[in-house]
Amino acid sequence: METAITILASLGLLSWVYLLFGRSGFWRADQRLGPVLPLESWPTVVAVIPARNEEATIGHTIKSLLAQDYAGRLDIILVDDSSTDQTQAVALAAAREGNGEGRVRILSAPALQSGWTGKLWALHHGVQAAGIEPRFLWLTDADIIHDSDVLARLVSKADGPARCDLVSLMVRLRVKSFWERWLVPAFIFFFQMLYPFRAVNDPQSKVAGAAGGCILVDRAMLEKAGGIMAMKDALIDDCTLASQVQKAGGRLWLGLADSSHSARGADSLRPLWRMVKRTAFTQLHYSAVLLVGTILGLALVFLVPPVFLVVGMVIGLEIGVWWVFILSLAALAAMCVAYAPTLRHYGRPVLDCLALPIIATLYMAMTVHSAVDYWRGNGSQWKGRSYGAGQ
């Protein structure tokens, strides 16, 4: 038993050593947009917003786009995906209030065709409506509010010295409610672990990632990559788009947003659970083997250190296996070092890192729930539609 305990405690620490030093520094949370650059010319941009029942947020989004301090031309296309609320009316009122009636077009997407997800169906029609004039398409969600300099900074990154074909921001999610404060920073942390931003931004890397709330993409490159139609059934549409652009020879950039945030909130656990469950098993390619591996991996990384810290204190010291306590304490310290930058980004105390094992357990349960739903044939439920049902 002493050998088994020692091996597991050692593996827990070695896992964190790898994450700290062998995963492209994902945990540093240091990839940010730079300042606005003095470009020779500012290309035309069309913002495309897919929306379905977004009356609570769409007005704020439209106003933030109309308020962009951008030297080039910016037009806005809102594609209403069969909303049953006042999404269109609220958007039109916001356009009038922002003196942007001539810059905002509101379209109604046709009835959803089989084989498409709703968001991509709406985006497809918005991109088609934008035509060939814009150099860049700004794909932004209907709940995102941007500060006035965001577009200029995005274009500076895309059209500046680095010449990126797809620039994406992981916008700030709300952290007001009890569950948001605990689960949202961890969600961002896990996303960075899956798609290390530094690796995404390295043109020599094969890692492709993006965050769907805010994507600026070169229109010609999008067409070269097959357009929205090439990914019409993707549930993880942002990272799928990034992968297509990369395969087409495009360069990616992904960072954390300082001045773009989501107005959508979650005052209970249920919407956050549903958000993660929607794509968790899709992320694992619907594989039972990957599901088991993920559970074991999360347990080794997040549960072994605290459990074996207690084991080391209660049993290890008594039977002379004191090093189990030291190994587990070192692993917990490494976990806190890794999580601290993301916590600071969200204005949370660093001591929140001690709750990460419990939070990781919740995320494991969400992933298992996602798999069970798939096997039951329920698929992914989102905005009144079901996708990816098990066969």
mmCIF file of C-alpha atoms in Angstrom:
data_model
loop_
_atom_site.group_PDB
_atom_site.id
_atom_site.type_symbol
_atom_site.label_atom_id
_atom_site.label_comp_id
_atom_site.label_asym_id
_atom_site.label_seq_id
_atom_site.Cartn_x
_atom_site.Cartn_y
_atom_site.Cartn_z
ATOM 1 C CA MET A 1 0.000 0.000 0.000
ATOM 2 C CA GLU A 2 2.855 2.394 0.784
ATOM 3 C CA THR A 3 4.215 1.945 -2.752
ATOM 4 C CA ALA A 4 0.832 2.571 -4.382
ATOM 5 C CA ILE A 5 0.235 5.699 -2.304
ATOM 6 C CA THR A 6 3.695 7.010 -3.109
ATOM 7 C CA ILE A 7 3.259 6.370 -6.858
ATOM 8 C CA LEU A 8 -0.108 8.128 -6.993
ATOM 9 C CA ALA A 9 1.127 11.104 -4.988
ATOM 10 C CA SER A 10 4.179 11.359 -7.253
ATOM 11 C CA LEU A 11 2.035 11.186 -10.386
ATOM 12 C CA GLY A 12 -0.197 13.942 -9.019
ATOM 13 C CA LEU A 13 2.813 16.224 -8.551
ATOM 14 C CA LEU A 14 4.381 15.273 -11.891
ATOM 15 C CA SER A 15 1.087 16.120 -13.620
ATOM 16 C CA TRP A 16 1.279 19.658 -12.281
ATOM 17 C CA VAL A 17 4.960 19.943 -13.175
ATOM 18 C CA TYR A 18 4.003 19.074 -16.743
ATOM 19 C CA LEU A 19 1.094 21.529 -16.753
ATOM 20 C CA LEU A 20 3.297 24.327 -15.438
ATOM 21 C CA PHE A 21 6.260 23.758 -17.726
ATOM 22 C CA GLY A 22 5.123 21.573 -20.634
ATOM 23 C CA ARG A 23 1.761 22.984 -21.709
ATOM 24 C CA SER A 24 2.851 26.206 -23.414
ATOM 25 C CA GLY A 25 2.376 28.273 -20.267
ATOM 26 C CA PHE A 26 -1.421 28.155 -20.708
ATOM 27 C CA TRP A 27 -1.943 29.125 -17.085
ATOM 28 C CA ARG A 28 -0.180 32.495 -17.370
ATOM 29 C CA ALA A 29 -3.308 34.109 -18.887
ATOM 30 C CA ASP A 30 -1.056 36.686 -20.543
ATOM 31 C CA GLN A 31 -2.231 36.802 -24.162
ATOM 32 C CA ARG A 32 -3.875 40.213 -24.667
ATOM 33 C CA LEU A 33 -4.673 42.481 -27.590
ATOM 34 C CA GLY A 34 -2.167 45.251 -28.081
ATOM 35 C CA PRO A 35 -2.935 48.950 -28.561
ATOM 36 C CA VAL A 36 -4.401 50.495 -31.702
ATOM 37 C CA LEU A 37 -1.689 50.735 -34.377
ATOM 38 C CA PRO A 38 -1.307 53.540 -36.941
ATOM 39 C CA LEU A 39 -2.235 51.537 -40.040
ATOM 40 C CA GLU A 40 -1.940 53.062 -43.507
ATOM 41 C CA SER A 41 -5.602 52.292 -44.203
ATOM 42 C CA TRP A 42 -8.482 50.833 -42.257
ATOM 43 C CA PRO A 43 -10.346 48.078 -44.115
ATOM 44 C CA THR A 44 -14.096 47.699 -44.318
ATOM 45 C CA VAL A 45 -15.574 45.426 -41.653
ATOM 46 C CA VAL A 46 -19.022 43.881 -41.423
ATOM 47 C CA ALA A 47 -20.171 42.650 -38.017
ATOM 48 C CA VAL A 48 -22.450 39.601 -38.190
ATOM 49 C CA ILE A 49 -24.586 38.830 -35.149
ATOM 50 C CA PRO A 50 -26.625 35.611 -34.978
ATOM 51 C CA ALA A 51 -29.520 36.021 -32.543
ATOM 52 C CA ARG A 52 -32.295 33.824 -31.217
ATOM 53 C CA ASN A 53 -34.518 35.214 -28.453
ATOM 54 C CA GLU A 54 -31.980 37.798 -27.304
ATOM 55 C CA GLU A 55 -34.249 40.732 -26.463
ATOM 56 C CA ALA A 56 -32.601 41.158 -23.051
ATOM 57 C CA THR A 57 -29.121 41.830 -24.458
ATOM 58 C CA ILE A 58 -29.236 42.631 -28.167
ATOM 59 C CA GLY A 59 -29.878 46.339 -27.671
ATOM 60 C CA HIS A 60 -26.703 46.762 -25.618
ATOM 61 C CA THR A 61 -24.721 44.784 -28.185
ATOM 62 C CA ILE A 62 -25.946 46.882 -31.113
ATOM 63 C CA LYS A 63 -25.181 50.116 -29.261
ATOM 64 C CA SER A 64 -21.656 48.976 -28.413
ATOM 65 C CA LEU A 65 -20.979 48.177 -32.069
ATOM 66 C CA LEU A 66 -22.346 51.502 -33.266
ATOM 67 C CA ALA A 67 -20.130 53.265 -30.713
ATOM 68 C CA GLN A 68 -16.901 51.764 -32.078
ATOM 69 C CA ASP A 69 -14.170 54.342 -32.591
ATOM 70 C CA TYR A 70 -13.052 52.880 -35.903
ATOM 71 C CA ALA A 71 -11.474 54.893 -38.713
ATOM 72 C CA GLY A 72 -12.736 52.531 -41.407
ATOM 73 C CA ARG A 73 -16.230 51.526 -42.418
ATOM 74 C CA LEU A 74 -18.220 49.269 -40.098
ATOM 75 C CA ASP A 75 -21.606 47.853 -41.072
ATOM 76 C CA ILE A 76 -23.722 45.570 -38.914
ATOM 77 C CA ILE A 77 -25.901 42.623 -39.926
ATOM 78 C CA LEU A 78 -28.192 41.059 -37.356
ATOM 79 C CA VAL A 79 -29.567 37.666 -38.403
ATOM 80 C CA ASP A 80 -32.650 36.717 -36.433
ATOM 81 C CA ASP A 81 -32.848 32.945 -36.071
ATOM 82 C CA SER A 82 -36.605 32.418 -35.654
ATOM 83 C CA SER A 83 -36.895 34.422 -32.439
ATOM 84 C CA THR A 84 -40.245 34.345 -30.658
ATOM 85 C CA ASP A 85 -39.557 37.445 -28.543
ATOM 86 C CA GLN A 86 -38.871 41.100 -29.370
ATOM 87 C CA THR A 87 -35.279 40.631 -30.570
ATOM 88 C CA GLN A 88 -35.817 42.435 -33.871
ATOM 89 C CA ALA A 89 -37.796 45.302 -32.361
ATOM 90 C CA VAL A 90 -35.224 45.900 -29.626
ATOM 91 C CA ALA A 91 -32.376 45.796 -32.163
ATOM 92 C CA LEU A 92 -34.166 48.281 -34.430
ATOM 93 C CA ALA A 93 -34.790 50.637 -31.514
ATOM 94 C CA ALA A 94 -31.114 50.441 -30.525
ATOM 95 C CA ALA A 95 -30.066 51.204 -34.098
ATOM 96 C CA ARG A 96 -32.308 54.280 -34.141
ATOM 97 C CA GLU A 97 -31.072 55.439 -30.770
ATOM 98 C CA GLY A 98 -27.472 55.047 -31.895
ATOM 99 C CA ASN A 99 -28.103 56.884 -35.181
ATOM 100 C CA GLY A 100 -27.129 53.736 -37.039
ATOM 101 C CA GLU A 101 -30.225 52.914 -39.088
ATOM 102 C CA GLY A 102 -28.207 53.138 -42.301
ATOM 103 C CA ARG A 103 -25.481 50.866 -40.916
ATOM 104 C CA VAL A 104 -27.614 48.153 -39.300
ATOM 105 C CA ARG A 105 -29.408 45.528 -41.391
ATOM 106 C CA ILE A 106 -31.809 43.121 -39.740
ATOM 107 C CA LEU A 107 -32.426 39.849 -41.569
ATOM 108 C CA SER A 108 -34.654 36.901 -40.783
ATOM 109 C CA ALA A 109 -32.970 33.566 -41.391
ATOM 110 C CA PRO A 110 -35.044 31.027 -43.350
ATOM 111 C CA ALA A 111 -36.377 27.985 -41.525
ATOM 112 C CA LEU A 112 -33.499 25.894 -40.198
ATOM 113 C CA GLN A 113 -32.394 23.217 -42.651
ATOM 114 C CA SER A 114 -31.576 19.706 -41.510
ATOM 115 C CA GLY A 115 -27.889 19.146 -40.840
ATOM 116 C CA TRP A 116 -27.229 22.693 -39.611
ATOM 117 C CA THR A 117 -26.907 24.112 -36.115
ATOM 118 C CA GLY A 118 -28.964 27.236 -35.587
ATOM 119 C CA LYS A 119 -26.092 29.612 -34.900
ATOM 120 C CA LEU A 120 -24.141 28.516 -37.973
ATOM 121 C CA TRP A 121 -27.268 28.684 -40.128
ATOM 122 C CA ALA A 122 -27.723 32.311 -39.071
ATOM 123 C CA LEU A 123 -24.034 33.103 -39.528
ATOM 124 C CA HIS A 124 -24.063 31.552 -42.987
ATOM 125 C CA HIS A 125 -26.855 33.871 -44.123
ATOM 126 C CA GLY A 126 -25.199 36.859 -42.499
ATOM 127 C CA VAL A 127 -21.879 36.151 -44.221
ATOM 128 C CA GLN A 128 -23.692 35.746 -47.555
ATOM 129 C CA ALA A 129 -25.482 39.046 -47.023
ATOM 130 C CA ALA A 130 -22.192 40.794 -46.270
ATOM 131 C CA GLY A 131 -21.011 40.071 -49.806
ATOM 132 C CA ILE A 132 -17.457 40.436 -51.057
ATOM 133 C CA GLU A 133 -16.832 44.067 -50.120
ATOM 134 C CA PRO A 134 -15.620 43.700 -46.506
ATOM 135 C CA ARG A 135 -12.037 42.716 -45.859
ATOM 136 C CA PHE A 136 -12.954 41.351 -42.434
ATOM 137 C CA LEU A 137 -16.026 39.810 -40.876
ATOM 138 C CA TRP A 138 -16.577 40.403 -37.163
ATOM 139 C CA LEU A 139 -18.549 37.447 -35.785
ATOM 140 C CA THR A 140 -19.857 38.451 -32.379
ATOM 141 C CA ASP A 141 -22.596 37.035 -30.188
ATOM 142 C CA ALA A 142 -25.803 38.853 -29.329
ATOM 143 C CA ASP A 143 -24.932 39.176 -25.636
ATOM 144 C CA ILE A 144 -21.434 40.680 -25.994
ATOM 145 C CA ILE A 145 -20.737 44.333 -25.178
ATOM 146 C CA HIS A 146 -17.510 45.831 -26.525
ATOM 147 C CA ASP A 147 -15.658 48.966 -25.455
ATOM 148 C CA SER A 148 -15.252 51.563 -28.198
ATOM 149 C CA ASP A 149 -11.663 50.638 -29.114
ATOM 150 C CA VAL A 150 -12.123 46.871 -29.490
ATOM 151 C CA LEU A 151 -12.586 46.730 -33.267
ATOM 152 C CA ALA A 152 -9.611 49.005 -33.929
ATOM 153 C CA ARG A 153 -7.453 46.774 -31.713
ATOM 154 C CA LEU A 154 -8.726 43.619 -33.421
ATOM 155 C CA VAL A 155 -7.945 45.019 -36.861
ATOM 156 C CA SER A 156 -4.543 46.238 -35.609
ATOM 157 C CA LYS A 157 -3.734 42.654 -34.618
ATOM 158 C CA ALA A 158 -5.089 41.170 -37.841
ATOM 159 C CA ASP A 159 -3.768 43.745 -40.309
ATOM 160 C CA GLY A 160 -0.652 44.828 -38.426
ATOM 161 C CA PRO A 161 2.867 43.367 -38.605
ATOM 162 C CA ALA A 162 1.730 39.903 -37.410
ATOM 163 C CA ARG A 163 -0.870 39.551 -40.214
ATOM 164 C CA CYS A 164 -3.354 37.192 -38.571
ATOM 165 C CA ASP A 165 -6.255 35.725 -40.533
ATOM 166 C CA LEU A 166 -8.402 35.006 -37.498
ATOM 167 C CA VAL A 167 -8.251 37.014 -34.281
ATOM 168 C CA SER A 168 -10.417 35.898 -31.394
ATOM 169 C CA LEU A 169 -11.106 37.058 -27.848
ATOM 170 C CA MET A 170 -12.324 35.027 -24.913
ATOM 171 C CA VAL A 171 -14.649 37.721 -23.601
ATOM 172 C CA ARG A 172 -15.124 38.316 -19.900
ATOM 173 C CA LEU A 173 -18.020 36.262 -18.574
ATOM 174 C CA ARG A 174 -20.144 37.561 -15.733
ATOM 175 C CA VAL A 175 -19.020 36.687 -12.196
ATOM 176 C CA LYS A 176 -21.725 38.191 -9.979
ATOM 177 C CA SER A 177 -23.794 35.284 -8.670
ATOM 178 C CA PHE A 178 -22.531 32.624 -6.258
ATOM 179 C CA TRP A 179 -22.173 29.967 -8.939
ATOM 180 C CA GLU A 180 -20.591 32.348 -11.448
ATOM 181 C CA ARG A 181 -17.885 33.362 -8.978
ATOM 182 C CA TRP A 182 -16.866 29.760 -8.443
ATOM 183 C CA LEU A 183 -17.433 28.136 -11.840
ATOM 184 C CA VAL A 184 -16.686 30.805 -14.458
ATOM 185 C CA PRO A 185 -12.961 31.356 -13.705
ATOM 186 C CA ALA A 186 -12.521 27.571 -13.671
ATOM 187 C CA PHE A 187 -14.283 27.307 -17.042
ATOM 188 C CA ILE A 188 -11.807 29.804 -18.522
ATOM 189 C CA PHE A 189 -8.916 27.981 -16.853
ATOM 190 C CA PHE A 190 -9.980 24.622 -18.301
ATOM 191 C CA PHE A 191 -10.487 26.185 -21.752
ATOM 192 C CA GLN A 192 -6.938 27.543 -21.651
ATOM 193 C CA MET A 193 -5.723 24.106 -20.597
ATOM 194 C CA LEU A 194 -7.436 22.507 -23.613
ATOM 195 C CA TYR A 195 -6.356 25.225 -26.068
ATOM 196 C CA PRO A 196 -3.180 26.873 -24.751
ATOM 197 C CA PHE A 197 -3.346 30.415 -26.098
ATOM 198 C CA ARG A 198 0.398 30.668 -26.672
ATOM 199 C CA ALA A 199 0.314 27.478 -28.730
ATOM 200 C CA VAL A 200 -2.662 28.735 -30.770
ATOM 201 C CA ASN A 201 -0.741 31.955 -31.447
ATOM 202 C CA ASP A 202 2.425 30.139 -32.528
ATOM 203 C CA PRO A 203 2.352 29.766 -36.348
ATOM 204 C CA GLN A 204 4.487 26.626 -36.009
ATOM 205 C CA SER A 205 1.960 24.951 -33.714
ATOM 206 C CA LYS A 206 -0.865 22.665 -34.811
ATOM 207 C CA VAL A 207 -3.111 23.727 -31.912
ATOM 208 C CA ALA A 208 -6.196 25.547 -33.239
ATOM 209 C CA GLY A 209 -8.620 27.382 -30.993
ATOM 210 C CA ALA A 210 -10.965 30.342 -30.920
ATOM 211 C CA ALA A 211 -13.706 31.790 -28.718
ATOM 212 C CA GLY A 212 -17.003 32.246 -30.515
ATOM 213 C CA GLY A 213 -18.162 35.372 -28.713
ATOM 214 C CA CYS A 214 -15.715 37.567 -30.618
ATOM 215 C CA ILE A 215 -13.985 36.519 -33.834
ATOM 216 C CA LEU A 216 -12.518 38.760 -36.524
ATOM 217 C CA VAL A 217 -11.818 36.695 -39.637
ATOM 218 C CA ASP A 218 -10.451 37.602 -43.040
ATOM 219 C CA ARG A 219 -13.355 37.142 -45.463
ATOM 220 C CA ALA A 220 -11.186 35.737 -48.279
ATOM 221 C CA MET A 221 -9.558 33.266 -45.889
ATOM 222 C CA LEU A 222 -12.959 32.174 -44.602
ATOM 223 C CA GLU A 223 -14.003 31.484 -48.178
ATOM 224 C CA LYS A 224 -10.756 29.596 -48.824
ATOM 225 C CA ALA A 225 -11.416 27.501 -45.710
ATOM 226 C CA GLY A 226 -14.800 26.435 -47.090
ATOM 227 C CA GLY A 227 -16.958 29.077 -45.450
ATOM 228 C CA ILE A 228 -19.553 28.452 -42.786
ATOM 229 C CA MET A 229 -21.082 25.666 -44.876
ATOM 230 C CA ALA A 230 -17.998 23.490 -44.346
ATOM 231 C CA MET A 231 -18.732 23.364 -40.610
ATOM 232 C CA LYS A 232 -22.521 23.576 -40.709
ATOM 233 C CA ASP A 233 -23.158 20.837 -38.111
ATOM 234 C CA ALA A 234 -20.347 21.726 -35.686
ATOM 235 C CA LEU A 235 -21.402 22.088 -32.047
ATOM 236 C CA ILE A 236 -18.020 23.531 -31.053
ATOM 237 C CA ASP A 237 -18.197 25.999 -33.908
ATOM 238 C CA ASP A 238 -15.492 28.445 -32.795
ATOM 239 C CA CYS A 239 -12.665 25.933 -32.526
ATOM 240 C CA THR A 240 -13.877 24.151 -35.663
ATOM 241 C CA LEU A 241 -13.644 27.437 -37.567
ATOM 242 C CA ALA A 242 -10.138 28.028 -36.201
ATOM 243 C CA SER A 243 -9.086 24.545 -37.310
ATOM 244 C CA GLN A 244 -10.460 25.134 -40.828
ATOM 245 C CA VAL A 245 -8.643 28.452 -41.151
ATOM 246 C CA GLN A 246 -5.402 26.904 -39.923
ATOM 247 C CA LYS A 247 -5.699 23.993 -42.378
ATOM 248 C CA ALA A 248 -6.256 26.515 -45.178
ATOM 249 C CA GLY A 249 -2.921 28.135 -44.327
ATOM 250 C CA GLY A 250 -4.254 30.945 -42.131
ATOM 251 C CA ARG A 251 -2.644 32.281 -38.976
ATOM 252 C CA LEU A 252 -4.551 32.391 -35.686
ATOM 253 C CA TRP A 253 -4.458 34.570 -32.603
ATOM 254 C CA LEU A 254 -6.443 34.000 -29.415
ATOM 255 C CA GLY A 255 -6.367 36.049 -26.235
ATOM 256 C CA LEU A 256 -8.258 37.113 -23.149
ATOM 257 C CA ALA A 257 -10.439 40.204 -23.448
ATOM 258 C CA ASP A 258 -10.002 43.176 -21.171
ATOM 259 C CA SER A 259 -12.799 45.310 -22.594
ATOM 260 C CA SER A 260 -15.374 42.935 -24.080
ATOM 261 C CA HIS A 261 -17.806 41.216 -21.759
ATOM 262 C CA SER A 262 -20.931 39.105 -21.826
ATOM 263 C CA ALA A 263 -24.149 40.618 -20.525
ATOM 264 C CA ARG A 264 -25.683 37.167 -20.058
ATOM 265 C CA GLY A 265 -25.715 35.918 -16.500
ATOM 266 C CA ALA A 266 -26.414 32.712 -14.612
ATOM 267 C CA ASP A 267 -28.055 33.197 -11.234
ATOM 268 C CA SER A 268 -28.228 29.470 -10.551
ATOM 269 C CA LEU A 269 -26.186 26.366 -11.273
ATOM 270 C CA ARG A 270 -28.556 25.082 -13.966
ATOM 271 C CA PRO A 271 -27.615 27.398 -16.907
ATOM 272 C CA LEU A 272 -23.900 26.942 -16.245
ATOM 273 C CA TRP A 273 -24.355 23.180 -16.058
ATOM 274 C CA ARG A 274 -26.327 23.231 -19.307
ATOM 275 C CA MET A 275 -23.655 25.354 -21.028
ATOM 276 C CA VAL A 276 -20.899 22.866 -20.204
ATOM 277 C CA LYS A 277 -23.022 19.745 -20.760
ATOM 278 C CA ARG A 278 -24.004 20.942 -24.225
ATOM 279 C CA THR A 279 -20.571 20.242 -25.765
ATOM 280 C CA ALA A 280 -18.575 18.323 -23.135
ATOM 281 C CA PHE A 281 -19.015 14.889 -24.728
ATOM 282 C CA THR A 282 -18.694 16.398 -28.202
ATOM 283 C CA GLN A 283 -15.256 17.630 -27.129
ATOM 284 C CA LEU A 284 -14.396 13.974 -26.454
ATOM 285 C CA HIS A 285 -15.632 12.942 -29.933
ATOM 286 C CA TYR A 286 -18.397 10.884 -28.285
ATOM 287 C CA SER A 287 -15.786 8.338 -27.165
ATOM 288 C CA ALA A 288 -16.329 6.249 -24.035
ATOM 289 C CA VAL A 289 -12.582 5.572 -23.898
ATOM 290 C CA LEU A 290 -11.782 9.296 -23.917
ATOM 291 C CA LEU A 291 -14.482 9.859 -21.292
ATOM 292 C CA VAL A 292 -12.896 7.336 -18.935
ATOM 293 C CA GLY A 293 -9.457 8.764 -19.641
ATOM 294 C CA THR A 294 -10.686 12.294 -18.948
ATOM 295 C CA ILE A 295 -12.255 11.288 -15.643
ATOM 296 C CA LEU A 296 -9.107 9.478 -14.542
ATOM 297 C CA GLY A 297 -6.935 12.379 -15.666
ATOM 298 C CA LEU A 298 -9.009 14.974 -13.832
ATOM 299 C CA ALA A 299 -9.039 12.788 -10.728
ATOM 300 C CA LEU A 300 -5.254 12.428 -10.821
ATOM 301 C CA VAL A 301 -4.655 16.143 -11.337
ATOM 302 C CA PHE A 302 -7.305 17.689 -9.102
ATOM 303 C CA LEU A 303 -8.394 15.057 -6.565
ATOM 304 C CA VAL A 304 -5.296 13.030 -5.749
ATOM 305 C CA PRO A 305 -3.320 15.979 -4.272
ATOM 306 C CA PRO A 306 -5.934 17.087 -1.666
ATOM 307 C CA VAL A 307 -7.018 13.539 -0.822
ATOM 308 C CA PHE A 308 -3.456 12.350 -0.414
ATOM 309 C CA LEU A 309 -2.574 15.439 1.584
ATOM 310 C CA VAL A 310 -5.093 14.234 4.156
ATOM 311 C CA VAL A 311 -3.873 10.640 3.764
ATOM 312 C CA GLY A 312 -0.332 11.844 4.306
ATOM 313 C CA MET A 313 -1.287 13.690 7.459
ATOM 314 C CA VAL A 314 -3.551 11.035 8.958
ATOM 315 C CA ILE A 315 -1.874 7.822 7.820
ATOM 316 C CA GLY A 316 1.406 8.639 6.159
ATOM 317 C CA LEU A 317 3.047 10.316 9.125
ATOM 318 C CA GLU A 318 1.849 7.538 11.405
ATOM 319 C CA ILE A 319 3.377 4.765 9.285
ATOM 320 C CA GLY A 320 6.408 6.799 8.316
ATOM 321 C CA VAL A 321 5.399 7.687 4.744
ATOM 322 C CA TRP A 322 5.894 11.398 5.396
ATOM 323 C CA TRP A 323 6.896 12.123 1.810
ATOM 324 C CA VAL A 324 3.298 11.560 0.647
ATOM 325 C CA PHE A 325 2.340 14.668 2.606
ATOM 326 C CA ILE A 326 5.214 16.648 1.033
ATOM 327 C CA LEU A 327 4.431 15.484 -2.505
ATOM 328 C CA SER A 328 0.723 16.308 -2.160
ATOM 329 C CA LEU A 329 1.409 19.699 -0.587
ATOM 330 C CA ALA A 330 3.750 20.550 -3.479
ATOM 331 C CA ALA A 331 1.080 19.498 -6.003
ATOM 332 C CA LEU A 332 -1.526 21.710 -4.311
ATOM 333 C CA ALA A 333 0.923 24.616 -4.306
ATOM 334 C CA ALA A 334 1.539 24.118 -8.034
ATOM 335 C CA MET A 335 -2.226 24.049 -8.641
ATOM 336 C CA CYS A 336 -2.637 27.384 -6.862
ATOM 337 C CA VAL A 337 0.259 28.912 -8.798
ATOM 338 C CA ALA A 338 -1.342 27.804 -12.066
ATOM 339 C CA TYR A 339 -4.851 28.987 -11.225
ATOM 340 C CA ALA A 340 -3.873 32.331 -9.680
ATOM 341 C CA PRO A 341 -3.506 34.381 -12.928
ATOM 342 C CA THR A 342 -7.010 33.428 -14.101
ATOM 343 C CA LEU A 343 -8.448 34.217 -10.683
ATOM 344 C CA ARG A 344 -6.748 37.622 -10.739
ATOM 345 C CA HIS A 345 -8.112 38.242 -14.254
ATOM 346 C CA TYR A 346 -11.598 37.850 -12.805
ATOM 347 C CA GLY A 347 -10.871 39.809 -9.647
ATOM 348 C CA ARG A 348 -11.191 36.753 -7.431
ATOM 349 C CA PRO A 349 -9.013 36.034 -4.377
ATOM 350 C CA VAL A 350 -6.167 33.611 -4.974
ATOM 351 C CA LEU A 351 -7.363 31.470 -2.062
ATOM 352 C CA ASP A 352 -10.275 30.423 -4.294
ATOM 353 C CA CYS A 353 -7.774 27.984 -5.786
ATOM 354 C CA LEU A 354 -8.384 25.701 -2.797
ATOM 355 C CA ALA A 355 -11.900 25.070 -4.125
ATOM 356 C CA LEU A 356 -10.639 23.909 -7.532
ATOM 357 C CA PRO A 357 -10.765 20.170 -6.651
ATOM 358 C CA ILE A 358 -14.467 20.503 -5.790
ATOM 359 C CA ILE A 359 -15.131 22.566 -8.913
ATOM 360 C CA ALA A 360 -13.292 20.025 -11.063
ATOM 361 C CA THR A 361 -15.508 17.310 -9.603
ATOM 362 C CA LEU A 362 -18.580 19.297 -10.701
ATOM 363 C CA TYR A 363 -17.152 19.604 -14.208
ATOM 364 C CA MET A 364 -16.543 15.851 -14.256
ATOM 365 C CA ALA A 365 -20.201 15.322 -13.366
ATOM 366 C CA MET A 366 -21.279 17.689 -16.171
ATOM 367 C CA THR A 367 -19.154 15.724 -18.638
ATOM 368 C CA VAL A 368 -20.627 12.405 -17.523
ATOM 369 C CA HIS A 369 -24.127 13.898 -17.781
ATOM 370 C CA SER A 370 -23.308 15.022 -21.326
ATOM 371 C CA ALA A 371 -22.280 11.473 -22.237
ATOM 372 C CA VAL A 372 -25.354 9.917 -20.619
ATOM 373 C CA ASP A 373 -27.621 12.311 -22.508
ATOM 374 C CA TYR A 374 -25.931 11.360 -25.765
ATOM 375 C CA TRP A 375 -26.245 7.634 -25.112
ATOM 376 C CA ARG A 376 -29.910 8.097 -24.251
ATOM 377 C CA GLY A 377 -30.411 9.745 -27.628
ATOM 378 C CA ASN A 378 -31.195 13.154 -26.160
ATOM 379 C CA GLY A 379 -28.336 14.973 -27.845
ATOM 380 C CA SER A 380 -27.401 18.536 -26.987
ATOM 381 C CA GLN A 381 -30.257 20.818 -25.993
ATOM 382 C CA TRP A 382 -29.791 24.510 -26.786
ATOM 383 C CA LYS A 383 -32.345 27.272 -27.323
ATOM 384 C CA GLY A 384 -35.177 24.830 -27.856
ATOM 385 C CA ARG A 385 -33.316 22.607 -30.331
ATOM 386 C CA SER A 386 -31.585 19.259 -30.069
ATOM 387 C CA TYR A 387 -28.271 18.484 -31.778
ATOM 388 C CA GLY A 388 -25.981 15.482 -31.990
ATOM 389 C CA ALA A 389 -28.359 12.883 -30.571
ATOM 390 C CA GLY A 390 -26.904 9.433 -30.011
ATOM 391 C CA GLN A 391 -27.749 6.700 -32.414
#
